Amino acid sequence: MPILDKIQLQKAATFKLGVSNISENQVQAAFWRQGVSRCQLCLYKHGKKQKITMEPMRASGIQDVFSVIIEGERIAQRMNGLEYDFIVDGEHVADPYARVIAGRDHFGKPHKHIYGKFEFSPFDWTGERWRPLAEHQMVMYQCHVRGFTKHASSGVDAPGTFAGLQDKIPYLKELGVNTILPLPLYDFDECIRDEEGNPTGRVNYWGYTGNAFYFAPKTGYSSGRISAVEELKTLVKSLHQNHMNLILDMYFVDKTPEFILECLRYYVLEFHVDGFRINQESMDTSWLRLDPVLSHTKLLAGSWGRQPENRNRPVCYEMNDGFLVDARRFLKSDEGQTANIYKRFKEQGDGVGLIHYITQHNGFTLRDLISYDVKHNEANGERGRDGTELNYSWNCGVEGPTRRRQVVQTRMQQERNAFVMLMLGMAVPMLLAGDEFGNSQKGNNNAYCQDNVTTWLDWRLIERNQKTYRFVKELLAFRRKHPLYHQDRPLTGLDMKGRGAPDVSCHGKEPWVIDFSYYSRKLGILYYGSYFEGQSLYFAFNFHWEEQEFYLPDVENDKEWKILVDTAETGKKIADNGIYMMPARSITVFESVCNRPAEADRKKKKNSKKRT
């Protein structure tokens, strides 16, 4: 008895590779490989096998394409869940367009045979409330689907899965992030093999490999309760219901532009994803910007060049290591960085969106950035040859973990400095998962092969680092509420409306006196509230190893400066003459607040006499 009976076969007339249901009673399968002379579709169910001959489409002028239409009553429903592959000139080949993969069900376990699986189940998107976030609303969060909840401390029902990530949505929402960027979640071969193709026992944990089925959500990331397709769709629906977006990291290797475009459109149309991070060498990215489907999503890459400006809904976003390098070097008090950090802190894209980060999956975590001078990748088994040497890190006096009080205090202050530089700049910030509660990889800056507690987030760290977690949460809440970060036009650095000060301006020790000298480590940045109908903000940076005097600018006569954030936590106050003694290696954020006019005039006269 064949797996499928009472069926009829027809030659397909449409060029659509892979398998697809034309209607309830028709399913099409098509395969292409250059130079193929014979092809069959092979079906599998409970040890049974059925072969279906496919005919070439040469009559339509298409070479090397074999296809078939299978007709029968409720055939799509009957074929749903069946496994399949193609027999191509006698060789069994998995479908590169497969929507579901069977054979890689358990992460890290070597497989012998890979099959596609028919997936025609409908999904109910009712109540989804799909709404793309505007650039000024975005706060990004990079995570690994498996490592995010695999640790026993995660407290989710299905650790290391799409369902586990979904269970953490309330946490992410409370933290204040709203745009999730997971590492590759399509079905890739994580088992690293030798030259003969034999498993070595090591894994490619990150998933940046060309041996992948790009159309299929990774089966090893599903809980097994439902298909990986349905579980990922359920995750996306839940994110959208919580006003959050999902951006997929797609790393294409040796794929045609047509394949890439079809794959990305599939995830938008079938999974409702909000955008993609793409390795630009895979294709001419201008195709993405002009595509009728993809031009309505967010496209992330290293560089786009200048694009037609759209402040409310840019399509292209740049994420590169420029901010990472400059911020790290300024953080560790390198020379010659003041001008760079001023530019980075205030910059906004020229027709594109900008995404800034100090850490990402490739490199140190933030806690390691302030705890290690050099990488410690011994566990990778490559004798320390892997991973970048250019970490731009500083261990604050001791390499690795320590209980020395002064070193610990310096590290915590540096951590707060990094969060302010990242979260309160003008570009879209991206936080690496776990940085908000002090996650460490023990100095490993290239943990691509570590599927263990090195990369699994230990959620117990939230309790141990409550102060850090609250600090990040408060910064994100401030960013979400302050009008500076929700403008519909870019800052110019000019007083375009004659309001007494530019919208953004640079200062040094004294107001309006810029010091970009090689040895300068002091910087003041003023955002003038009159330009965004909010309170003015003044950011004072002192990355000298000694405290320094700062003269705060007088801009608004009826207002005075109030300290919002002091990363040194010294409790210092502003002197009556407007001088503030900045602690060493610290950032202070001031906000202008209303004062009685008479009191403001009195203080202004008093300050003028003292300075004279």
Coordinates of C-alpha atoms in Angstrom, one line a residue:
M1 CA 0.0 0.0 0.0
P2 CA 1.7 3.3 -1.1
I3 CA 1.9 6.2 1.3
L4 CA -0.3 8.2 -1.1
D5 CA -3.1 6.5 -3.0
K6 CA -5.7 7.8 -5.4
I7 CA -3.5 10.5 -6.8
Q8 CA -2.8 11.8 -10.2
L9 CA 0.4 13.3 -11.5
Q10 CA 0.7 16.3 -13.8
K11 CA 3.6 18.3 -15.1
A12 CA 4.0 21.6 -13.4
A13 CA 3.8 24.8 -15.4
T14 CA 5.0 27.3 -12.8
F15 CA 8.7 27.9 -11.8
K16 CA 8.6 27.6 -8.0
L17 CA 11.3 25.5 -6.5
G18 CA 10.8 23.4 -3.4
V19 CA 7.3 22.1 -2.3
S20 CA 4.2 24.2 -2.2
N21 CA 0.4 23.7 -1.9
I22 CA -1.3 25.2 -4.9
S23 CA -4.7 24.3 -3.4
E24 CA -6.3 21.9 -1.0
N25 CA -6.2 19.3 -3.7
Q26 CA -2.9 20.1 -5.5
V27 CA 0.7 20.1 -4.2
Q28 CA 3.7 21.0 -6.4
A29 CA 7.3 19.8 -6.0
A30 CA 10.2 21.2 -8.1
F31 CA 14.0 20.7 -8.0
W32 CA 16.9 22.3 -9.9
R33 CA 20.5 21.3 -10.2
Q34 CA 22.7 22.0 -13.2
G35 CA 23.3 19.0 -15.4
V36 CA 20.6 16.8 -13.8
S37 CA 19.3 14.1 -16.1
R38 CA 16.8 12.3 -13.8
C39 CA 14.9 13.3 -10.6
Q40 CA 12.4 11.6 -8.3
L41 CA 10.5 12.9 -5.2
C42 CA 10.8 10.3 -2.4
L43 CA 8.3 10.3 0.4
Y44 CA 8.8 8.7 3.8
K45 CA 6.4 7.7 6.6
H46 CA 7.0 5.3 9.5
G47 CA 9.7 3.4 7.6
K48 CA 7.7 3.3 4.3
K49 CA 9.0 4.8 1.1
Q50 CA 7.2 6.0 -2.0
K51 CA 8.9 7.3 -5.2
I52 CA 7.2 9.8 -7.5
T53 CA 8.8 10.5 -10.9
M54 CA 9.3 14.2 -11.8
E55 CA 9.4 15.4 -15.4
P56 CA 11.8 18.0 -16.8
M57 CA 10.4 21.5 -17.6
R58 CA 12.4 21.9 -20.8
A59 CA 9.2 22.5 -22.8
S60 CA 8.9 25.8 -21.0
G61 CA 12.4 26.8 -21.9
I62 CA 13.8 26.1 -18.4
Q63 CA 16.8 23.7 -18.3
D64 CA 17.6 21.3 -15.5
V65 CA 14.4 21.8 -13.6
F66 CA 12.3 18.8 -12.7
S67 CA 8.8 19.2 -11.3
V68 CA 5.5 17.5 -10.6
I69 CA 2.0 18.3 -9.5
I70 CA 0.3 15.8 -7.2
E71 CA -3.5 15.9 -7.3
G72 CA -5.9 14.2 -5.0
E73 CA -8.7 14.8 -2.6
R74 CA -7.4 16.9 0.4
I75 CA -3.9 16.1 -0.8
A76 CA -2.3 19.0 1.1
Q77 CA -3.8 17.7 4.4
R78 CA -2.7 14.1 3.6
M79 CA 0.9 15.1 2.8
N80 CA 1.2 17.4 5.8
G81 CA 4.0 16.1 8.1
L82 CA 5.4 13.6 5.6
E83 CA 9.2 13.6 5.2
Y84 CA 10.8 13.8 1.8
D85 CA 13.9 14.2 -0.3
F86 CA 14.9 14.1 -3.9
I87 CA 16.7 11.3 -5.7
V88 CA 18.9 13.1 -8.2
D89 CA 20.7 10.9 -10.7
G90 CA 20.7 8.2 -8.0
E91 CA 21.8 10.4 -5.1
H92 CA 19.5 11.3 -2.2
V93 CA 19.5 15.1 -1.8
A94 CA 17.7 17.3 0.7
D95 CA 15.5 20.1 -0.6
P96 CA 17.4 23.5 -0.2
Y97 CA 14.0 25.2 -0.1
A98 CA 12.6 22.9 2.6
R99 CA 10.3 24.7 5.1
V100 CA 10.9 22.1 7.9
I101 CA 13.9 19.9 8.4
A102 CA 13.9 16.4 10.0
G103 CA 17.1 14.8 11.1
R104 CA 18.6 17.7 13.2
D105 CA 16.1 17.4 16.0
H106 CA 18.6 17.7 18.9
F107 CA 21.1 20.5 19.0
G108 CA 24.7 19.3 18.8
K109 CA 24.0 15.7 18.0
P110 CA 25.4 14.5 14.6
H111 CA 22.9 13.3 12.0
K112 CA 23.1 10.8 9.2
H113 CA 20.2 11.7 7.0
I114 CA 18.5 15.0 6.4
Y115 CA 14.9 15.2 5.1
G116 CA 12.5 17.9 4.3
K117 CA 9.0 17.8 5.8
F118 CA 5.8 19.0 4.3
E119 CA 4.3 21.8 6.4
F120 CA 0.9 23.1 5.2
S121 CA -0.7 23.8 8.6
P122 CA -2.6 27.1 8.8
F123 CA -1.7 29.6 11.5
D124 CA -4.1 31.9 13.3
W125 CA -2.7 35.4 13.4
T126 CA -5.8 36.9 15.0
G127 CA -5.0 39.5 17.6
E128 CA -1.4 39.9 16.5
R129 CA -1.3 43.8 16.2
W130 CA 1.7 43.9 13.9
R131 CA 3.2 47.4 14.0
P132 CA 6.8 48.2 12.9
L133 CA 8.6 50.4 15.4
A134 CA 9.9 53.8 14.3
E135 CA 13.6 54.4 14.6
H136 CA 13.3 56.7 17.6
Q137 CA 11.4 54.0 19.5
M138 CA 13.9 51.2 18.9
V139 CA 16.0 49.7 21.7
M140 CA 17.7 46.5 20.4
Y141 CA 18.7 43.4 22.2
Q142 CA 21.0 40.7 20.7
C143 CA 20.7 37.2 22.1
H144 CA 21.2 33.5 21.2
V145 CA 17.9 31.6 21.1
R146 CA 19.5 28.5 22.8
G147 CA 21.9 30.3 25.2
F148 CA 19.3 32.8 26.4
T149 CA 17.2 30.3 28.4
K150 CA 19.2 27.0 28.3
H151 CA 20.7 27.5 31.8
A152 CA 18.7 25.7 34.6
S153 CA 18.2 29.1 36.3
S154 CA 16.1 30.5 33.4
G155 CA 12.9 29.2 34.9
V156 CA 11.2 28.5 31.6
D157 CA 9.2 25.4 30.6
A158 CA 11.3 24.6 27.5
P159 CA 14.9 25.8 28.0
G160 CA 16.9 26.8 24.9
T161 CA 13.9 27.1 22.5
F162 CA 11.7 29.5 20.7
A163 CA 9.1 28.8 23.5
G164 CA 11.7 29.6 26.1
L165 CA 12.4 33.0 24.5
Q166 CA 8.7 33.7 24.4
D167 CA 8.4 33.0 28.1
K168 CA 11.0 35.8 28.7
I169 CA 9.0 38.5 26.8
P170 CA 7.7 40.0 30.1
Y171 CA 11.3 40.3 31.3
L172 CA 12.4 42.0 28.1
K173 CA 9.5 44.3 28.2
E174 CA 10.1 45.3 31.8
L175 CA 13.8 45.9 31.0
G176 CA 12.8 48.3 28.2
V177 CA 14.1 46.6 25.1
N178 CA 11.7 46.2 22.2
T179 CA 13.6 45.0 19.1
I180 CA 15.1 41.5 19.3
L181 CA 18.0 40.4 17.1
P182 CA 18.8 36.7 17.7
L183 CA 21.8 35.0 16.2
P184 CA 20.8 32.7 13.2
L185 CA 17.7 30.7 13.9
Y186 CA 17.3 29.0 10.6
D187 CA 18.3 25.3 10.4
F188 CA 22.2 25.2 10.2
D189 CA 24.5 22.3 10.8
E190 CA 26.1 23.0 14.1
C191 CA 28.3 19.9 14.2
I192 CA 31.8 20.8 13.1
R193 CA 33.3 18.1 10.9
D194 CA 36.8 17.2 9.7
E195 CA 38.0 17.1 6.1
E196 CA 36.4 13.6 5.6
G197 CA 33.1 14.9 6.9
N198 CA 33.2 13.1 10.2
P199 CA 31.9 14.9 13.4
T200 CA 34.7 16.3 15.6
G201 CA 32.6 16.6 18.7
R202 CA 32.8 20.4 18.5
V203 CA 29.9 22.7 17.6
N204 CA 29.4 25.9 15.7
Y205 CA 27.3 27.4 18.4
W206 CA 26.6 30.8 16.7
G207 CA 25.4 29.3 13.4
Y208 CA 27.4 31.4 10.9
T209 CA 28.0 28.6 8.5
G210 CA 27.0 28.0 4.8
N211 CA 25.7 24.5 5.5
A212 CA 22.2 25.6 6.2
F213 CA 18.6 25.3 5.2
Y214 CA 17.6 29.0 5.2
F215 CA 13.9 28.6 4.7
A216 CA 13.5 26.3 7.8
P217 CA 13.4 27.5 11.4
K218 CA 15.9 25.4 13.3
T219 CA 14.2 22.2 14.6
G220 CA 16.8 22.0 17.4
Y221 CA 15.4 25.3 18.7
S222 CA 11.8 24.0 19.0
S223 CA 10.4 22.4 22.1
G224 CA 9.0 19.4 20.2
R225 CA 5.5 20.1 21.3
I226 CA 4.6 21.7 18.0
S227 CA 6.6 22.2 14.7
A228 CA 9.5 24.7 14.6
V229 CA 7.4 26.7 12.1
E230 CA 4.4 27.0 14.4
E231 CA 6.6 27.7 17.5
L232 CA 8.5 30.5 15.7
K233 CA 5.2 32.0 14.4
T234 CA 3.8 31.9 18.0
L235 CA 6.9 33.7 19.2
V236 CA 6.5 36.4 16.6
K237 CA 2.8 36.8 17.3
S238 CA 3.5 37.2 21.0
L239 CA 6.3 39.8 20.4
H240 CA 4.0 41.8 18.2
Q241 CA 1.2 41.6 20.8
N242 CA 3.7 43.2 23.2
H243 CA 4.6 46.0 20.7
M244 CA 8.0 44.4 20.1
N245 CA 9.8 43.6 16.8
L246 CA 11.9 40.7 15.6
I247 CA 14.9 41.1 13.2
L248 CA 16.5 37.9 11.8
D249 CA 20.3 37.5 11.3
M250 CA 20.7 35.9 7.9
Y251 CA 24.2 34.8 6.9
F252 CA 24.1 33.7 3.3
V253 CA 26.9 31.7 1.7
D254 CA 27.1 31.0 -2.1
K255 CA 23.4 31.7 -2.7
T256 CA 22.0 33.5 -5.8
P257 CA 20.3 36.9 -5.3
E258 CA 17.0 35.3 -6.4
F259 CA 17.3 32.7 -3.7
I260 CA 18.1 35.3 -1.1
L261 CA 15.2 37.6 -2.1
E262 CA 12.7 34.7 -2.1
C263 CA 13.9 33.5 1.3
L264 CA 13.6 37.0 2.9
R265 CA 10.2 37.6 1.4
Y266 CA 9.1 34.2 2.7
Y267 CA 10.0 35.2 6.3
V268 CA 8.1 38.5 6.0
L269 CA 5.0 37.1 4.4
E270 CA 4.8 33.8 6.3
F271 CA 6.4 34.7 9.7
H272 CA 5.7 38.5 9.8
V273 CA 9.3 39.3 10.8
D274 CA 10.2 43.0 10.9
G275 CA 13.6 43.0 9.2
F276 CA 17.0 41.4 8.6
R277 CA 20.6 41.7 9.3
I278 CA 22.5 40.7 6.2
N279 CA 26.1 40.0 5.3
Q280 CA 26.5 42.5 2.5
E281 CA 29.0 40.4 0.5
S282 CA 26.2 37.9 -0.3
M283 CA 24.5 40.2 -2.9
D284 CA 24.1 43.8 -4.2
T285 CA 22.0 45.2 -1.4
S286 CA 20.3 47.8 -3.7
W287 CA 18.1 44.9 -4.7
L288 CA 16.8 44.7 -1.1
R289 CA 16.0 48.4 -0.9
L290 CA 14.0 48.3 -4.1
D291 CA 12.1 45.1 -3.4
P292 CA 8.3 45.6 -3.0
V293 CA 8.1 43.5 0.1
L294 CA 11.5 44.1 1.8
S295 CA 11.5 47.8 1.3
H296 CA 8.9 47.9 4.1
T297 CA 11.1 46.2 6.6
K298 CA 14.3 47.2 8.5
L299 CA 17.5 46.2 6.7
L300 CA 20.7 46.0 8.8
A301 CA 24.2 45.9 7.4
G302 CA 27.7 47.4 7.9
S303 CA 27.3 50.3 5.5
W304 CA 24.7 51.6 3.0
G305 CA 26.1 54.9 1.8
R306 CA 23.8 57.9 1.7
Q307 CA 20.1 57.1 1.2
P308 CA 17.1 59.4 0.7
E309 CA 16.3 60.6 4.2
N310 CA 13.3 59.4 6.1
R311 CA 13.5 60.2 9.8
N312 CA 10.3 58.4 10.7
R313 CA 10.8 55.2 8.8
P314 CA 14.3 54.5 7.4
V315 CA 14.7 51.2 5.7
C316 CA 18.4 50.9 5.9
Y317 CA 20.3 50.7 9.2
E318 CA 24.1 50.8 9.7
M319 CA 25.7 48.8 12.4
N320 CA 29.5 48.7 12.4
D321 CA 32.3 48.7 15.0
G322 CA 33.0 52.4 14.7
F323 CA 31.2 53.4 17.9
L324 CA 32.4 50.2 19.6
V325 CA 36.0 51.1 19.1
D326 CA 35.7 54.8 19.9
A327 CA 33.6 54.2 23.0
R328 CA 35.9 51.6 24.3
R329 CA 39.0 53.7 23.8
F330 CA 37.5 56.7 25.5
L331 CA 36.3 54.5 28.3
K332 CA 39.8 53.3 29.0
S333 CA 41.2 56.9 28.8
D334 CA 43.2 56.5 25.6
E335 CA 44.6 59.8 24.1
G336 CA 43.0 61.5 21.2
Q337 CA 39.5 60.3 21.6
T338 CA 37.5 63.4 22.7
A339 CA 36.6 64.5 19.2
N340 CA 35.6 61.0 18.2
I341 CA 33.3 60.4 21.1
Y342 CA 31.6 63.8 20.6
K343 CA 30.8 62.9 17.0
R344 CA 29.6 59.4 18.0
F345 CA 27.5 60.5 20.9
K346 CA 25.5 63.0 18.9
E347 CA 25.5 61.4 15.4
Q348 CA 22.4 60.5 13.5
G349 CA 22.3 58.7 10.2
D350 CA 22.5 60.6 6.9
G351 CA 19.4 59.1 5.4
V352 CA 19.9 55.8 7.2
G353 CA 19.3 54.7 10.8
L354 CA 22.4 54.1 13.0
I355 CA 22.7 51.2 15.5
H356 CA 25.4 51.6 18.2
Y357 CA 26.8 49.0 20.5
I358 CA 29.8 48.5 22.8
T359 CA 29.5 44.7 22.9
Q360 CA 28.1 42.1 20.7
H361 CA 28.2 38.3 20.4
N362 CA 31.6 38.4 18.8
G363 CA 34.0 39.7 21.5
F364 CA 34.0 40.4 25.2
T365 CA 30.8 40.8 27.2
L366 CA 30.7 44.2 29.0
R367 CA 31.7 42.6 32.4
D368 CA 34.7 41.0 30.7
L369 CA 35.6 44.3 28.9
I370 CA 36.2 45.9 32.3
S371 CA 37.8 42.8 33.9
Y372 CA 40.3 41.5 31.3
D373 CA 43.2 43.1 29.4
V374 CA 43.6 40.2 27.1
K375 CA 41.5 37.3 25.7
H376 CA 41.3 33.9 27.4
N377 CA 40.2 31.5 24.7
E378 CA 42.0 28.4 25.9
A379 CA 38.7 26.4 26.1
N380 CA 38.2 26.8 22.3
G381 CA 41.1 24.4 21.7
E382 CA 42.9 26.7 19.2
R383 CA 45.9 27.5 21.5
G384 CA 44.8 31.1 21.7
R385 CA 45.1 31.8 18.0
D386 CA 41.4 32.6 17.6
G387 CA 39.6 35.8 18.5
T388 CA 40.7 39.4 18.0
E389 CA 43.7 40.9 19.8
L390 CA 42.1 44.4 19.5
N391 CA 39.8 44.4 22.5
Y392 CA 40.4 48.0 23.7
S393 CA 39.7 46.7 27.2
W394 CA 41.1 47.6 30.7
N395 CA 40.9 45.3 33.7
C396 CA 41.0 48.2 36.2
G397 CA 44.2 46.8 37.8
V398 CA 43.6 43.0 38.2
E399 CA 43.2 40.4 35.5
G400 CA 39.9 38.5 35.9
P401 CA 37.8 38.0 39.1
T402 CA 38.9 39.8 42.2
R403 CA 37.6 40.8 45.6
R404 CA 39.8 43.9 45.9
R405 CA 37.4 46.6 46.9
Q406 CA 39.0 49.5 44.9
V407 CA 39.2 47.4 41.7
V408 CA 35.6 46.3 42.1
Q409 CA 34.4 49.8 42.6
T410 CA 36.3 51.1 39.6
R411 CA 34.8 48.3 37.4
M412 CA 31.3 49.1 38.5
Q413 CA 31.8 52.7 37.7
Q414 CA 33.3 51.9 34.3
E415 CA 30.3 49.7 33.7
R416 CA 27.9 52.5 34.4
N417 CA 30.0 54.8 32.2
A418 CA 29.6 52.4 29.3
F419 CA 25.8 52.1 29.8
V420 CA 25.4 55.9 29.7
M421 CA 27.5 56.2 26.6
L422 CA 25.5 53.6 24.9
M423 CA 21.9 54.2 26.1
L424 CA 21.8 58.0 26.1
G425 CA 23.5 58.7 22.7
M426 CA 21.3 59.7 19.8
A427 CA 21.7 56.5 17.7
V428 CA 19.6 53.3 18.3
P429 CA 21.3 51.4 21.2
M430 CA 21.9 47.6 21.0
L431 CA 22.4 45.7 24.3
L432 CA 24.1 42.3 24.4
A433 CA 21.9 39.9 26.3
G434 CA 23.2 39.5 29.9
D435 CA 25.2 42.7 30.0
E436 CA 22.4 44.2 32.0
F437 CA 23.2 41.8 34.9
G438 CA 26.9 41.3 34.6
N439 CA 27.2 38.2 32.4
S440 CA 30.7 37.0 31.9
Q441 CA 32.4 34.5 29.5
K442 CA 35.5 34.4 31.7
G443 CA 37.5 36.4 29.2
N444 CA 36.6 34.4 26.1
N445 CA 36.1 36.8 23.3
N446 CA 35.3 34.2 20.6
A447 CA 32.9 31.8 22.2
Y448 CA 31.6 30.5 18.8
C449 CA 32.1 26.8 19.9
Q450 CA 31.0 27.0 23.5
D451 CA 27.6 25.4 24.0
N452 CA 27.8 25.3 27.8
V453 CA 27.7 27.5 30.8
T454 CA 30.2 29.8 29.2
T455 CA 27.6 31.1 26.9
W456 CA 24.3 30.1 28.6
L457 CA 23.0 33.1 30.6
D458 CA 23.0 32.5 34.4
W459 CA 19.8 34.2 35.5
R460 CA 20.8 34.1 39.1
L461 CA 23.1 37.0 38.3
I462 CA 20.1 39.4 38.3
E463 CA 19.9 39.0 42.1
R464 CA 23.7 39.4 42.5
N465 CA 23.8 42.4 40.3
Q466 CA 20.5 44.1 41.1
K467 CA 22.1 47.5 41.1
T468 CA 23.4 47.1 37.6
Y469 CA 20.1 45.8 36.3
R470 CA 18.2 48.7 37.9
F471 CA 20.6 51.2 36.4
V472 CA 20.1 49.9 32.9
K473 CA 16.4 49.8 33.3
E474 CA 16.3 53.4 34.6
L475 CA 18.4 54.6 31.7
L476 CA 16.1 53.0 29.2
A477 CA 13.0 54.4 30.9
F478 CA 14.6 57.9 30.7
R479 CA 15.4 57.4 27.1
R480 CA 11.8 56.3 26.4
K481 CA 10.3 59.4 28.1
H482 CA 12.6 62.3 27.2
P483 CA 11.6 64.3 24.1
L484 CA 15.3 64.6 23.0
Y485 CA 15.2 61.0 21.7
H486 CA 11.9 61.4 19.8
Q487 CA 12.5 64.2 17.3
D488 CA 11.4 64.1 13.7
R489 CA 14.5 65.9 12.4
P490 CA 18.2 65.5 12.8
L491 CA 20.3 67.8 15.0
T492 CA 22.4 70.3 13.1
G493 CA 24.7 71.9 15.7
L494 CA 23.4 75.3 14.7
D495 CA 21.0 77.8 16.2
M496 CA 18.7 77.6 13.2
K497 CA 15.8 79.3 14.9
G498 CA 17.7 82.1 16.8
R499 CA 16.8 80.7 20.2
G500 CA 20.1 81.6 21.9
A501 CA 22.0 78.3 21.5
P502 CA 22.5 75.5 19.0
D503 CA 20.4 72.4 19.3
V504 CA 23.6 70.5 20.2
S505 CA 26.9 72.0 21.1
C506 CA 30.4 70.9 22.3
H507 CA 32.2 72.3 25.4
G508 CA 35.3 71.6 27.4
K509 CA 36.3 72.6 31.0
E510 CA 34.6 75.9 30.3
P511 CA 31.4 76.5 28.3
W512 CA 31.8 77.1 24.6
V513 CA 35.6 76.3 24.8
I514 CA 36.2 73.1 22.9
D515 CA 39.3 71.1 23.8
F516 CA 40.0 68.4 21.2
S517 CA 43.7 68.3 22.0
Y518 CA 45.5 65.0 21.9
Y519 CA 45.7 64.7 25.7
S520 CA 42.2 66.0 26.5
R521 CA 39.9 63.6 28.3
K522 CA 37.2 66.2 29.2
L523 CA 34.1 66.8 27.2
G524 CA 30.8 68.6 27.7
I525 CA 27.8 68.1 25.4
L526 CA 24.7 70.4 25.6
Y527 CA 21.3 69.5 24.1
Y528 CA 19.3 72.7 24.2
G529 CA 15.7 72.0 25.2
S530 CA 14.2 74.8 23.3
Y531 CA 14.7 72.8 20.1
F532 CA 12.8 69.7 21.3
E533 CA 10.3 71.2 23.7
G534 CA 11.8 69.6 26.7
Q535 CA 14.4 70.1 29.4
S536 CA 18.0 70.9 28.3
L537 CA 20.5 68.1 29.0
Y538 CA 24.2 68.6 29.7
F539 CA 26.6 65.6 29.6
A540 CA 29.9 66.0 31.3
F541 CA 32.6 63.4 30.6
N542 CA 35.8 63.3 32.6
F543 CA 38.1 60.4 31.8
H544 CA 41.2 61.7 33.5
W545 CA 42.4 59.6 36.4
E546 CA 41.9 62.7 38.7
E547 CA 38.9 64.9 39.4
Q548 CA 38.5 68.0 37.2
E549 CA 36.7 71.3 37.4
F550 CA 33.8 71.8 35.0
Y551 CA 32.0 75.2 34.6
L552 CA 28.4 74.5 33.7
P553 CA 26.9 76.7 30.9
D554 CA 24.3 79.4 31.6
V555 CA 21.8 79.0 28.8
E556 CA 18.3 79.6 30.3
N557 CA 18.0 82.4 32.9
D558 CA 15.0 81.0 34.6
K559 CA 16.5 77.5 35.1
E560 CA 19.2 75.8 37.0
W561 CA 21.1 72.5 36.6
K562 CA 20.0 69.4 38.5
I563 CA 22.1 66.2 38.6
L564 CA 20.3 63.2 37.0
V565 CA 23.0 60.7 36.7
D566 CA 26.4 60.5 38.5
T567 CA 28.3 57.3 37.5
A568 CA 30.8 57.9 40.3
E569 CA 28.0 58.0 42.9
T570 CA 30.0 60.5 45.1
G571 CA 27.1 62.7 46.0
K572 CA 29.0 65.8 44.9
K573 CA 26.9 68.9 44.4
I574 CA 27.1 71.9 42.0
A575 CA 28.7 74.9 43.7
D576 CA 26.9 78.2 43.8
N577 CA 29.3 79.6 41.2
G578 CA 28.2 76.9 38.7
I579 CA 31.4 74.9 39.1
Y580 CA 31.2 71.1 39.4
M581 CA 34.1 69.0 40.5
M582 CA 33.9 66.0 38.2
P583 CA 35.1 62.7 39.8
A584 CA 37.8 60.8 38.0
R585 CA 36.7 58.5 35.2
S586 CA 33.0 59.4 35.4
I587 CA 30.0 60.8 33.5
T588 CA 27.5 63.2 35.0
V589 CA 24.2 64.1 33.3
F590 CA 22.5 67.4 34.2
E591 CA 19.0 68.5 33.4
S592 CA 17.7 72.1 33.5
V593 CA 14.9 72.6 35.9
C594 CA 12.7 75.6 36.5
N595 CA 13.8 78.1 39.1
R596 CA 12.1 81.3 40.5
P597 CA 13.0 84.2 38.2
A598 CA 14.3 86.4 41.1
E599 CA 16.4 83.6 42.4
A600 CA 17.8 82.9 38.9
D601 CA 18.8 86.6 38.5
R602 CA 20.4 86.6 41.9
K603 CA 22.5 83.6 41.1
K604 CA 23.5 84.9 37.7
K605 CA 24.8 88.1 39.2
K606 CA 26.6 86.3 42.0
N607 CA 28.2 83.9 39.5
S608 CA 29.3 86.8 37.3
K609 CA 31.0 88.6 40.2
K610 CA 32.8 85.4 41.4
R611 CA 34.1 84.6 38.0
T612 CA 35.3 88.2 37.5

